[in-house]
Amino acid sequence: MIHGIDHTAISVPSLERALDFYGNLFGFEVEFNAGWPQGSQPLDDLVGLRDSESKVAMIRLGDTKIEVFEYQSPEPQLQNPERPVNDHGITHICLRVSGLQQEYERLRDAGVSFNSEPVDLGTSLCVYGRDPFGNTFELIEDIEPAT
């Protein structure tokens, strides 16, 4: 069962500048600040990229969360900073679910395209897919960490 949007995500050329902007101007607080090096196959599978490397932070304001990525690899394509709203910019929306495996199978069986099988990240199960227009979404389910 899908419960709603968990977070949105953006890709930026400077994580530090983005955190400064959203933190100082809007009051977002950093929930976590992390990243991954090239060679992390589960994350390559999840995001659908080869040899990916990124810094990432999750910021929160009340119930609103934004995941901010600064990819080092593959090299991001520059976009017009004044692009109209009909051009691409947001990287994905994330939907919080229960029964992620069942939702994944239901959607896959309905013809939805996914980058990979669900990926266990320790405290959550995640999978990225695409809507009919090529927009990326993520399904996420919190799980108990393995002991």
CSV table of C-alpha atoms in Angstrom, one decimal:
chain,number,residue,atom,x,y,z
A,1,MET,CA,0.0,0.0,0.0
A,2,ILE,CA,1.4,3.4,-0.9
A,3,HIS,CA,1.1,6.0,1.9
A,4,GLY,CA,2.4,9.2,0.3
A,5,ILE,CA,5.5,11.1,-0.8
A,6,ASP,CA,8.5,10.6,1.4
A,7,HIS,CA,10.9,13.1,-0.2
A,8,THR,CA,11.9,14.8,-3.4
A,9,ALA,CA,15.4,14.9,-4.7
A,10,ILE,CA,17.5,17.3,-6.7
A,11,SER,CA,21.0,17.1,-8.3
A,12,VAL,CA,23.1,20.2,-7.8
A,13,PRO,CA,26.7,21.2,-8.8
A,14,SER,CA,27.6,22.1,-5.2
A,15,LEU,CA,26.1,20.4,-2.2
A,16,GLU,CA,27.7,22.9,0.1
A,17,ARG,CA,26.0,25.8,-1.7
A,18,ALA,CA,22.7,24.0,-1.7
A,19,LEU,CA,22.8,23.3,2.0
A,20,ASP,CA,23.7,26.9,2.6
A,21,PHE,CA,20.8,28.1,0.5
A,22,TYR,CA,18.1,25.8,1.8
A,23,GLY,CA,19.4,26.0,5.4
A,24,ASN,CA,19.9,29.7,5.7
A,25,LEU,CA,17.1,30.9,3.5
A,26,PHE,CA,14.4,28.4,4.2
A,27,GLY,CA,15.4,26.9,7.5
A,28,PHE,CA,16.0,23.3,6.4
A,29,GLU,CA,18.1,21.2,8.8
A,30,VAL,CA,20.5,18.5,7.7
A,31,GLU,CA,19.2,15.0,8.7
A,32,PHE,CA,22.3,13.3,7.3
A,33,ASN,CA,25.2,14.1,5.1
A,34,ALA,CA,26.9,11.2,3.4
A,35,GLY,CA,27.9,9.9,0.0
A,36,TRP,CA,29.4,6.9,-1.8
A,37,PRO,CA,32.5,6.1,-3.8
A,38,GLN,CA,32.7,4.6,-7.2
A,39,GLY,CA,32.4,0.9,-7.2
A,40,SER,CA,29.3,0.6,-4.9
A,41,GLN,CA,27.4,-1.8,-7.1
A,42,PRO,CA,24.1,-1.8,-5.0
A,43,LEU,CA,24.0,2.0,-5.3
A,44,ASP,CA,24.8,1.8,-9.0
A,45,ASP,CA,22.0,-0.7,-9.4
A,46,LEU,CA,19.6,1.5,-7.4
A,47,VAL,CA,20.2,4.8,-9.2
A,48,GLY,CA,20.7,3.1,-12.6
A,49,LEU,CA,24.1,4.5,-13.3
A,50,ARG,CA,27.5,2.9,-13.9
A,51,ASP,CA,30.5,3.9,-11.7
A,52,SER,CA,28.4,6.4,-9.8
A,53,GLU,CA,29.9,8.6,-7.1
A,54,SER,CA,28.0,11.2,-5.1
A,55,LYS,CA,27.8,13.3,-2.1
A,56,VAL,CA,24.3,13.3,-0.6
A,57,ALA,CA,22.4,15.1,2.1
A,58,MET,CA,18.8,14.8,3.4
A,59,ILE,CA,17.4,18.0,4.6
A,60,ARG,CA,14.1,18.5,6.5
A,61,LEU,CA,11.7,21.2,7.4
A,62,GLY,CA,8.8,19.9,9.3
A,63,ASP,CA,7.4,17.0,7.4
A,64,THR,CA,9.1,18.1,4.1
A,65,LYS,CA,12.3,16.4,3.1
A,66,ILE,CA,14.6,17.1,0.1
A,67,GLU,CA,17.5,14.7,-0.8
A,68,VAL,CA,20.3,16.7,-2.4
A,69,PHE,CA,22.9,15.0,-4.6
A,70,GLU,CA,26.2,16.3,-5.9
A,71,TYR,CA,27.4,13.6,-8.4
A,72,GLN,CA,31.0,13.4,-9.2
A,73,SER,CA,30.5,10.5,-11.6
A,74,PRO,CA,29.2,10.1,-14.2
A,75,GLU,CA,29.8,13.7,-14.9
A,76,PRO,CA,26.5,15.5,-14.8
A,77,GLN,CA,25.2,17.5,-17.8
A,78,LEU,CA,24.9,21.2,-17.1
A,79,GLN,CA,21.4,22.7,-17.3
A,80,ASN,CA,20.2,26.2,-17.9
A,81,PRO,CA,19.7,27.7,-14.4
A,82,GLU,CA,16.8,29.7,-15.8
A,83,ARG,CA,15.2,26.7,-17.5
A,84,PRO,CA,11.4,26.9,-17.7
A,85,VAL,CA,9.4,24.7,-15.4
A,86,ASN,CA,8.5,22.3,-18.2
A,87,ASP,CA,12.2,21.3,-18.5
A,88,HIS,CA,13.7,18.5,-16.3
A,89,GLY,CA,15.2,19.4,-12.9
A,90,ILE,CA,13.8,17.3,-10.1
A,91,THR,CA,15.5,13.9,-10.1
A,92,HIS,CA,12.8,11.7,-8.4
A,93,ILE,CA,10.0,11.6,-6.0
A,94,CYS,CA,10.0,8.9,-3.3
A,95,LEU,CA,6.8,7.1,-2.2
A,96,ARG,CA,6.8,5.6,1.3
A,97,VAL,CA,5.2,2.1,1.1
A,98,SER,CA,4.5,-0.9,3.2
A,99,GLY,CA,5.0,-4.3,1.6
A,100,LEU,CA,7.6,-2.9,-0.9
A,101,GLN,CA,8.3,-6.3,-2.5
A,102,GLN,CA,4.6,-6.8,-3.2
A,103,GLU,CA,4.2,-3.2,-4.6
A,104,TYR,CA,7.3,-3.8,-6.7
A,105,GLU,CA,5.9,-7.0,-8.1
A,106,ARG,CA,2.5,-5.5,-8.7
A,107,LEU,CA,3.9,-2.5,-10.6
A,108,ARG,CA,6.4,-4.6,-12.5
A,109,ASP,CA,3.6,-7.0,-13.6
A,110,ALA,CA,1.7,-3.9,-14.8
A,111,GLY,CA,4.6,-3.0,-17.1
A,112,VAL,CA,6.4,-0.4,-15.0
A,113,SER,CA,10.1,-0.3,-15.7
A,114,PHE,CA,12.6,-0.6,-12.8
A,115,ASN,CA,16.4,-0.1,-12.6
A,116,SER,CA,16.9,-3.1,-10.4
A,117,GLU,CA,15.3,-5.4,-7.9
A,118,PRO,CA,14.6,-3.8,-4.5
A,119,VAL,CA,17.9,-3.0,-2.7
A,120,ASP,CA,18.4,-3.5,1.0
A,121,LEU,CA,20.2,-0.5,2.5
A,122,GLY,CA,20.2,-1.8,6.1
A,123,THR,CA,17.4,0.4,7.5
A,124,SER,CA,15.3,0.6,4.4
A,125,LEU,CA,14.4,-1.3,1.2
A,126,CYS,CA,14.4,0.9,-1.9
A,127,VAL,CA,13.8,0.6,-5.6
A,128,TYR,CA,13.9,3.2,-8.5
A,129,GLY,CA,11.4,3.0,-11.4
A,130,ARG,CA,10.1,5.2,-14.2
A,131,ASP,CA,6.7,6.6,-14.9
A,132,PRO,CA,5.4,6.5,-18.5
A,133,PHE,CA,7.1,9.8,-19.2
A,134,GLY,CA,10.6,8.8,-18.0
A,135,ASN,CA,10.4,10.5,-14.6
A,136,THR,CA,12.1,8.6,-11.9
A,137,PHE,CA,10.3,7.6,-8.7
A,138,GLU,CA,11.5,5.6,-5.7
A,139,LEU,CA,9.6,3.3,-3.5
A,140,ILE,CA,11.0,3.1,0.1
A,141,GLU,CA,10.0,0.9,3.1
A,142,ASP,CA,11.7,1.3,6.5
A,143,ILE,CA,12.9,-2.0,7.9
A,144,GLU,CA,14.5,-3.2,11.1
A,145,PRO,CA,18.3,-3.4,10.7
A,146,ALA,CA,19.7,-6.9,10.6
A,147,THR,CA,21.3,-8.0,13.8
